[in-house]
Amino acid sequence: MIIDGLKTMLAEIPEIQVLFTCANGTTLLELLQHEQPDILLLDIQLPDVHGVELSREVLKYYPDLRILALTNHDNSHLVWQMLRSGALGYLLKNTNINTLRQAIQALSERNRFIDPQLEERLVLEAITRQRISNSEVPLTENEAEILKLIAEEMSTQEISERLSISSRTAEKHRSNIIQKLGIKNVAGLVREAYKRGLI
């Protein structure tokens, strides 16, 4: 099991103490009520909840906890989602003990850490996305913010509450965005928000 391999690696780092392990988000939230580690190694793919959602939930109650996301997925979109959910680090499960040690050291100093296997690609993609966004259909500041919230699966009512505007105004902005971009479904809006670097 992955968890056993990690425990074996962590046991070789003398300054690290493993407080507990668990296999799902529900158990994690229960355990955190009794004991909070300095750093939480969080698998993104759990059987009962996605890592992005769980990261937000954990940090809502334990904002000082530093989360290091662990995954087999090298999808850059997922990396950005986890970082925006509050995770400080992102590490692939095929990592070696030296990289694991570096990641934990960085998070212990409240610094961000991205797996070196991903870092260069993320920088290049960020540059490319910025170039693309400069030639796109322009959105107003309000429209860009609403596009971001739509991509985060917020309803019109939730958007109006977040931005302190009426539901009618929020819906009007939404309609303007759809008309400007020629996109007719939420999946398309999410892709557009990602391309513009909003999520």
PDB file of C-alpha atoms in Angstrom:
ATOM      1  CA  MET A   1       0.000   0.000   0.000  1.00  0.00           C
ATOM      2  CA  ILE A   2       1.089   3.577  -0.658  1.00  0.00           C
ATOM      3  CA  ILE A   3       0.510   4.511   2.972  1.00  0.00           C
ATOM      4  CA  ASP A   4       2.926   1.803   4.158  1.00  0.00           C
ATOM      5  CA  GLY A   5       5.589   2.988   1.724  1.00  0.00           C
ATOM      6  CA  LEU A   6       5.243   6.547   2.987  1.00  0.00           C
ATOM      7  CA  LYS A   7       5.450   5.439   6.608  1.00  0.00           C
ATOM      8  CA  THR A   8       8.624   3.530   5.790  1.00  0.00           C
ATOM      9  CA  MET A   9      10.191   6.597   4.170  1.00  0.00           C
ATOM     10  CA  LEU A  10       9.072   8.895   6.983  1.00  0.00           C
ATOM     11  CA  ALA A  11      10.543   6.508   9.557  1.00  0.00           C
ATOM     12  CA  GLU A  12      13.946   7.149   7.968  1.00  0.00           C
ATOM     13  CA  ILE A  13      13.682  10.877   8.696  1.00  0.00           C
ATOM     14  CA  PRO A  14      14.479  11.164  12.430  1.00  0.00           C
ATOM     15  CA  GLU A  15      13.039  14.648  12.942  1.00  0.00           C
ATOM     16  CA  ILE A  16       9.575  13.527  11.795  1.00  0.00           C
ATOM     17  CA  GLN A  17       6.949  11.896  13.991  1.00  0.00           C
ATOM     18  CA  VAL A  18       3.865  10.299  12.421  1.00  0.00           C
ATOM     19  CA  LEU A  19       0.872  11.015  14.674  1.00  0.00           C
ATOM     20  CA  PHE A  20      -1.727   8.973  12.793  1.00  0.00           C
ATOM     21  CA  THR A  21      -2.786   7.582   9.431  1.00  0.00           C
ATOM     22  CA  CYS A  22      -6.251   7.091   7.988  1.00  0.00           C
ATOM     23  CA  ALA A  23      -7.874   5.964   4.753  1.00  0.00           C
ATOM     24  CA  ASN A  24     -10.739   8.416   4.228  1.00  0.00           C
ATOM     25  CA  GLY A  25     -11.837  11.994   4.820  1.00  0.00           C
ATOM     26  CA  THR A  26     -14.436  11.205   7.470  1.00  0.00           C
ATOM     27  CA  THR A  27     -11.903   9.487   9.714  1.00  0.00           C
ATOM     28  CA  LEU A  28      -9.418  12.300   9.153  1.00  0.00           C
ATOM     29  CA  LEU A  29     -11.864  14.956  10.360  1.00  0.00           C
ATOM     30  CA  GLU A  30     -12.629  12.848  13.439  1.00  0.00           C
ATOM     31  CA  LEU A  31      -8.945  12.356  14.275  1.00  0.00           C
ATOM     32  CA  LEU A  32      -8.165  16.038  13.843  1.00  0.00           C
ATOM     33  CA  GLN A  33     -10.626  16.852  16.619  1.00  0.00           C
ATOM     34  CA  HIS A  34      -8.238  15.167  19.048  1.00  0.00           C
ATOM     35  CA  GLU A  35      -4.808  15.826  17.586  1.00  0.00           C
ATOM     36  CA  GLN A  36      -3.487  18.241  14.951  1.00  0.00           C
ATOM     37  CA  PRO A  37      -0.160  17.632  13.227  1.00  0.00           C
ATOM     38  CA  ASP A  38       1.983  20.479  11.948  1.00  0.00           C
ATOM     39  CA  ILE A  39       1.852  19.031   8.431  1.00  0.00           C
ATOM     40  CA  LEU A  40      -0.864  16.893   6.873  1.00  0.00           C
ATOM     41  CA  LEU A  41       0.040  14.590   3.979  1.00  0.00           C
ATOM     42  CA  LEU A  42      -3.247  14.400   2.097  1.00  0.00           C
ATOM     43  CA  ASP A  43      -4.058  11.928  -0.666  1.00  0.00           C
ATOM     44  CA  ILE A  44      -6.168  13.705  -3.282  1.00  0.00           C
ATOM     45  CA  GLN A  45      -8.101  10.580  -4.304  1.00  0.00           C
ATOM     46  CA  LEU A  46      -9.922   9.335  -1.204  1.00  0.00           C
ATOM     47  CA  PRO A  47     -12.930   6.989  -1.357  1.00  0.00           C
ATOM     48  CA  ASP A  48     -15.405   9.407   0.223  1.00  0.00           C
ATOM     49  CA  VAL A  49     -14.261  12.923  -0.745  1.00  0.00           C
ATOM     50  CA  HIS A  50     -12.002  14.716  -3.236  1.00  0.00           C
ATOM     51  CA  GLY A  51      -8.820  16.278  -1.921  1.00  0.00           C
ATOM     52  CA  VAL A  52      -9.753  19.794  -3.058  1.00  0.00           C
ATOM     53  CA  GLU A  53     -12.977  19.727  -1.066  1.00  0.00           C
ATOM     54  CA  LEU A  54     -11.346  18.091   1.952  1.00  0.00           C
ATOM     55  CA  SER A  55      -8.479  20.585   1.953  1.00  0.00           C
ATOM     56  CA  ARG A  56     -10.939  23.482   2.150  1.00  0.00           C
ATOM     57  CA  GLU A  57     -12.909  21.726   4.894  1.00  0.00           C
ATOM     58  CA  VAL A  58      -9.829  20.988   6.991  1.00  0.00           C
ATOM     59  CA  LEU A  59      -8.431  24.521   6.699  1.00  0.00           C
ATOM     60  CA  LYS A  60     -11.781  26.028   7.611  1.00  0.00           C
ATOM     61  CA  TYR A  61     -11.422  24.495  11.079  1.00  0.00           C
ATOM     62  CA  TYR A  62      -7.624  24.277  11.326  1.00  0.00           C
ATOM     63  CA  PRO A  63      -6.239  27.259   9.365  1.00  0.00           C
ATOM     64  CA  ASP A  64      -2.688  26.824  10.696  1.00  0.00           C
ATOM     65  CA  LEU A  65      -2.395  23.277   9.368  1.00  0.00           C
ATOM     66  CA  ARG A  66      -0.021  22.930   6.419  1.00  0.00           C
ATOM     67  CA  ILE A  67      -1.253  20.523   3.752  1.00  0.00           C
ATOM     68  CA  LEU A  68       1.023  18.572   1.420  1.00  0.00           C
ATOM     69  CA  ALA A  69      -1.075  17.015  -1.350  1.00  0.00           C
ATOM     70  CA  LEU A  70      -0.048  13.551  -2.529  1.00  0.00           C
ATOM     71  CA  THR A  71      -1.210  12.044  -5.800  1.00  0.00           C
ATOM     72  CA  ASN A  72      -0.386   9.914  -8.809  1.00  0.00           C
ATOM     73  CA  HIS A  73      -1.845  12.633 -11.043  1.00  0.00           C
ATOM     74  CA  ASP A  74       0.471  15.114 -12.743  1.00  0.00           C
ATOM     75  CA  ASN A  75      -2.457  17.095 -14.156  1.00  0.00           C
ATOM     76  CA  SER A  76      -1.563  20.782 -13.893  1.00  0.00           C
ATOM     77  CA  HIS A  77      -5.217  21.783 -13.489  1.00  0.00           C
ATOM     78  CA  LEU A  78      -5.393  19.596 -10.380  1.00  0.00           C
ATOM     79  CA  VAL A  79      -2.194  21.140  -9.024  1.00  0.00           C
ATOM     80  CA  TRP A  80      -3.658  24.645  -9.278  1.00  0.00           C
ATOM     81  CA  GLN A  81      -6.963  23.496  -7.758  1.00  0.00           C
ATOM     82  CA  MET A  82      -5.197  22.038  -4.733  1.00  0.00           C
ATOM     83  CA  LEU A  83      -3.002  25.100  -4.246  1.00  0.00           C
ATOM     84  CA  ARG A  84      -6.017  27.399  -4.476  1.00  0.00           C
ATOM     85  CA  SER A  85      -7.846  25.221  -1.952  1.00  0.00           C
ATOM     86  CA  GLY A  86      -5.129  26.140   0.543  1.00  0.00           C
ATOM     87  CA  ALA A  87      -2.601  23.319   0.209  1.00  0.00           C
ATOM     88  CA  LEU A  88       0.992  24.515   0.506  1.00  0.00           C
ATOM     89  CA  GLY A  89       2.588  21.639  -1.365  1.00  0.00           C
ATOM     90  CA  TYR A  90       1.971  19.131  -4.145  1.00  0.00           C
ATOM     91  CA  LEU A  91       3.960  15.925  -4.395  1.00  0.00           C
ATOM     92  CA  LEU A  92       3.737  12.917  -6.715  1.00  0.00           C
ATOM     93  CA  LYS A  93       3.561   9.531  -5.011  1.00  0.00           C
ATOM     94  CA  ASN A  94       6.558   8.209  -6.958  1.00  0.00           C
ATOM     95  CA  THR A  95       8.777  10.691  -5.125  1.00  0.00           C
ATOM     96  CA  ASN A  96      11.982   9.707  -3.378  1.00  0.00           C
ATOM     97  CA  ILE A  97      12.918  10.226   0.245  1.00  0.00           C
ATOM     98  CA  ASN A  98      15.090  13.281  -0.468  1.00  0.00           C
ATOM     99  CA  THR A  99      12.273  15.114  -2.245  1.00  0.00           C
ATOM    100  CA  LEU A 100       9.837  14.121   0.501  1.00  0.00           C
ATOM    101  CA  ARG A 101      12.232  15.511   3.093  1.00  0.00           C
ATOM    102  CA  GLN A 102      12.617  18.762   1.109  1.00  0.00           C
ATOM    103  CA  ALA A 103       8.846  19.120   0.819  1.00  0.00           C
ATOM    104  CA  ILE A 104       8.273  18.637   4.526  1.00  0.00           C
ATOM    105  CA  GLN A 105      11.103  21.031   5.374  1.00  0.00           C
ATOM    106  CA  ALA A 106       9.637  23.688   3.074  1.00  0.00           C
ATOM    107  CA  LEU A 107       6.169  23.364   4.581  1.00  0.00           C
ATOM    108  CA  SER A 108       7.577  23.417   8.115  1.00  0.00           C
ATOM    109  CA  GLU A 109       8.929  26.877   7.228  1.00  0.00           C
ATOM    110  CA  ARG A 110       5.532  27.782   5.706  1.00  0.00           C
ATOM    111  CA  ASN A 111       6.960  27.822   2.198  1.00  0.00           C
ATOM    112  CA  ARG A 112       5.269  26.377  -0.867  1.00  0.00           C
ATOM    113  CA  PHE A 113       6.669  23.225  -2.480  1.00  0.00           C
ATOM    114  CA  ILE A 114       5.891  21.763  -5.906  1.00  0.00           C
ATOM    115  CA  ASP A 115       7.255  18.408  -7.015  1.00  0.00           C
ATOM    116  CA  PRO A 116      10.316  19.110  -9.208  1.00  0.00           C
ATOM    117  CA  GLN A 117       8.815  16.743 -11.805  1.00  0.00           C
ATOM    118  CA  LEU A 118       5.999  19.282 -12.268  1.00  0.00           C
ATOM    119  CA  GLU A 119       7.568  22.640 -11.525  1.00  0.00           C
ATOM    120  CA  GLU A 120       9.060  23.481 -14.941  1.00  0.00           C
ATOM    121  CA  ARG A 121       5.909  22.420 -16.797  1.00  0.00           C
ATOM    122  CA  LEU A 122       3.704  24.566 -14.554  1.00  0.00           C
ATOM    123  CA  VAL A 123       5.857  27.624 -15.190  1.00  0.00           C
ATOM    124  CA  LEU A 124       5.723  27.091 -18.966  1.00  0.00           C
ATOM    125  CA  GLU A 125       1.959  26.539 -18.895  1.00  0.00           C
ATOM    126  CA  ALA A 126       1.441  29.674 -16.809  1.00  0.00           C
ATOM    127  CA  ILE A 127       3.405  31.710 -19.364  1.00  0.00           C
ATOM    128  CA  THR A 128       1.423  30.176 -22.238  1.00  0.00           C
ATOM    129  CA  ARG A 129      -1.899  30.809 -20.506  1.00  0.00           C
ATOM    130  CA  GLN A 130      -0.932  34.436 -19.945  1.00  0.00           C
ATOM    131  CA  ARG A 131      -0.094  34.864 -23.628  1.00  0.00           C
ATOM    132  CA  ILE A 132      -3.397  33.287 -24.665  1.00  0.00           C
ATOM    133  CA  SER A 133      -5.413  35.403 -22.245  1.00  0.00           C
ATOM    134  CA  ASN A 134      -3.988  38.612 -23.693  1.00  0.00           C
ATOM    135  CA  SER A 135      -5.580  37.886 -27.080  1.00  0.00           C
ATOM    136  CA  GLU A 136      -8.963  36.694 -25.797  1.00  0.00           C
ATOM    137  CA  VAL A 137     -12.314  38.386 -25.672  1.00  0.00           C
ATOM    138  CA  PRO A 138     -11.946  40.899 -22.813  1.00  0.00           C
ATOM    139  CA  LEU A 139     -14.097  40.555 -19.711  1.00  0.00           C
ATOM    140  CA  THR A 140     -14.780  43.284 -17.183  1.00  0.00           C
ATOM    141  CA  GLU A 141     -13.410  42.828 -13.680  1.00  0.00           C
ATOM    142  CA  ASN A 142     -16.875  41.855 -12.420  1.00  0.00           C
ATOM    143  CA  GLU A 143     -17.400  39.390 -15.267  1.00  0.00           C
ATOM    144  CA  ALA A 144     -14.019  37.763 -14.633  1.00  0.00           C
ATOM    145  CA  GLU A 145     -14.859  37.385 -10.933  1.00  0.00           C
ATOM    146  CA  ILE A 146     -18.258  35.882 -11.734  1.00  0.00           C
ATOM    147  CA  LEU A 147     -16.714  33.495 -14.274  1.00  0.00           C
ATOM    148  CA  LYS A 148     -14.331  32.343 -11.539  1.00  0.00           C
ATOM    149  CA  LEU A 149     -17.217  31.739  -9.115  1.00  0.00           C
ATOM    150  CA  ILE A 150     -19.242  29.875 -11.756  1.00  0.00           C
ATOM    151  CA  ALA A 151     -16.212  27.636 -12.303  1.00  0.00           C
ATOM    152  CA  GLU A 152     -16.199  26.988  -8.552  1.00  0.00           C
ATOM    153  CA  GLU A 153     -19.764  25.643  -8.976  1.00  0.00           C
ATOM    154  CA  MET A 154     -21.492  28.529  -7.214  1.00  0.00           C
ATOM    155  CA  SER A 155     -25.160  29.156  -7.971  1.00  0.00           C
ATOM    156  CA  THR A 156     -26.488  32.567  -9.025  1.00  0.00           C
ATOM    157  CA  GLN A 157     -27.811  33.088  -5.489  1.00  0.00           C
ATOM    158  CA  GLU A 158     -24.447  32.193  -3.925  1.00  0.00           C
ATOM    159  CA  ILE A 159     -22.646  34.528  -6.332  1.00  0.00           C
ATOM    160  CA  SER A 160     -24.998  37.395  -5.496  1.00  0.00           C
ATOM    161  CA  GLU A 161     -24.375  36.852  -1.766  1.00  0.00           C
ATOM    162  CA  ARG A 162     -20.596  36.604  -2.210  1.00  0.00           C
ATOM    163  CA  LEU A 163     -20.398  39.814  -4.258  1.00  0.00           C
ATOM    164  CA  SER A 164     -23.189  41.661  -2.411  1.00  0.00           C
ATOM    165  CA  ILE A 165     -25.193  42.181  -5.590  1.00  0.00           C
ATOM    166  CA  SER A 166     -28.746  41.253  -6.506  1.00  0.00           C
ATOM    167  CA  SER A 167     -29.508  37.880  -8.079  1.00  0.00           C
ATOM    168  CA  ARG A 168     -30.793  39.762 -11.112  1.00  0.00           C
ATOM    169  CA  THR A 169     -27.465  41.574 -11.544  1.00  0.00           C
ATOM    170  CA  ALA A 170     -25.526  38.333 -11.100  1.00  0.00           C
ATOM    171  CA  GLU A 171     -27.691  36.614 -13.703  1.00  0.00           C
ATOM    172  CA  LYS A 172     -27.218  39.535 -16.099  1.00  0.00           C
ATOM    173  CA  HIS A 173     -23.430  39.282 -15.761  1.00  0.00           C
ATOM    174  CA  ARG A 174     -23.667  35.529 -16.341  1.00  0.00           C
ATOM    175  CA  SER A 175     -25.697  36.069 -19.515  1.00  0.00           C
ATOM    176  CA  ASN A 176     -23.208  38.680 -20.743  1.00  0.00           C
ATOM    177  CA  ILE A 177     -20.323  36.262 -20.196  1.00  0.00           C
ATOM    178  CA  ILE A 178     -22.084  33.473 -22.096  1.00  0.00           C
ATOM    179  CA  GLN A 179     -22.926  35.831 -24.953  1.00  0.00           C
ATOM    180  CA  LYS A 180     -19.407  37.304 -25.158  1.00  0.00           C
ATOM    181  CA  LEU A 181     -17.648  33.964 -25.114  1.00  0.00           C
ATOM    182  CA  GLY A 182     -20.176  31.996 -27.144  1.00  0.00           C
ATOM    183  CA  ILE A 183     -20.171  29.249 -24.516  1.00  0.00           C
ATOM    184  CA  LYS A 184     -23.428  27.507 -23.676  1.00  0.00           C
ATOM    185  CA  ASN A 185     -22.660  25.188 -20.755  1.00  0.00           C
ATOM    186  CA  VAL A 186     -20.904  25.214 -17.384  1.00  0.00           C
ATOM    187  CA  ALA A 187     -18.178  22.804 -18.532  1.00  0.00           C
ATOM    188  CA  GLY A 188     -17.201  25.278 -21.238  1.00  0.00           C
ATOM    189  CA  LEU A 189     -17.163  28.134 -18.735  1.00  0.00           C
ATOM    190  CA  VAL A 190     -14.900  26.118 -16.419  1.00  0.00           C
ATOM    191  CA  ARG A 191     -12.464  25.486 -19.283  1.00  0.00           C
ATOM    192  CA  GLU A 192     -12.485  29.182 -20.149  1.00  0.00           C
ATOM    193  CA  ALA A 193     -11.852  30.182 -16.520  1.00  0.00           C
ATOM    194  CA  TYR A 194      -8.919  27.766 -16.375  1.00  0.00           C
ATOM    195  CA  LYS A 195      -7.497  29.064 -19.663  1.00  0.00           C
ATOM    196  CA  ARG A 196      -7.649  32.610 -18.290  1.00  0.00           C
ATOM    197  CA  GLY A 197      -5.848  31.586 -15.109  1.00  0.00           C
ATOM    198  CA  LEU A 198      -8.862  32.282 -12.865  1.00  0.00           C
ATOM    199  CA  ILE A 199      -8.905  28.802 -11.291  1.00  0.00           C
TER     200      ILE A 199
END
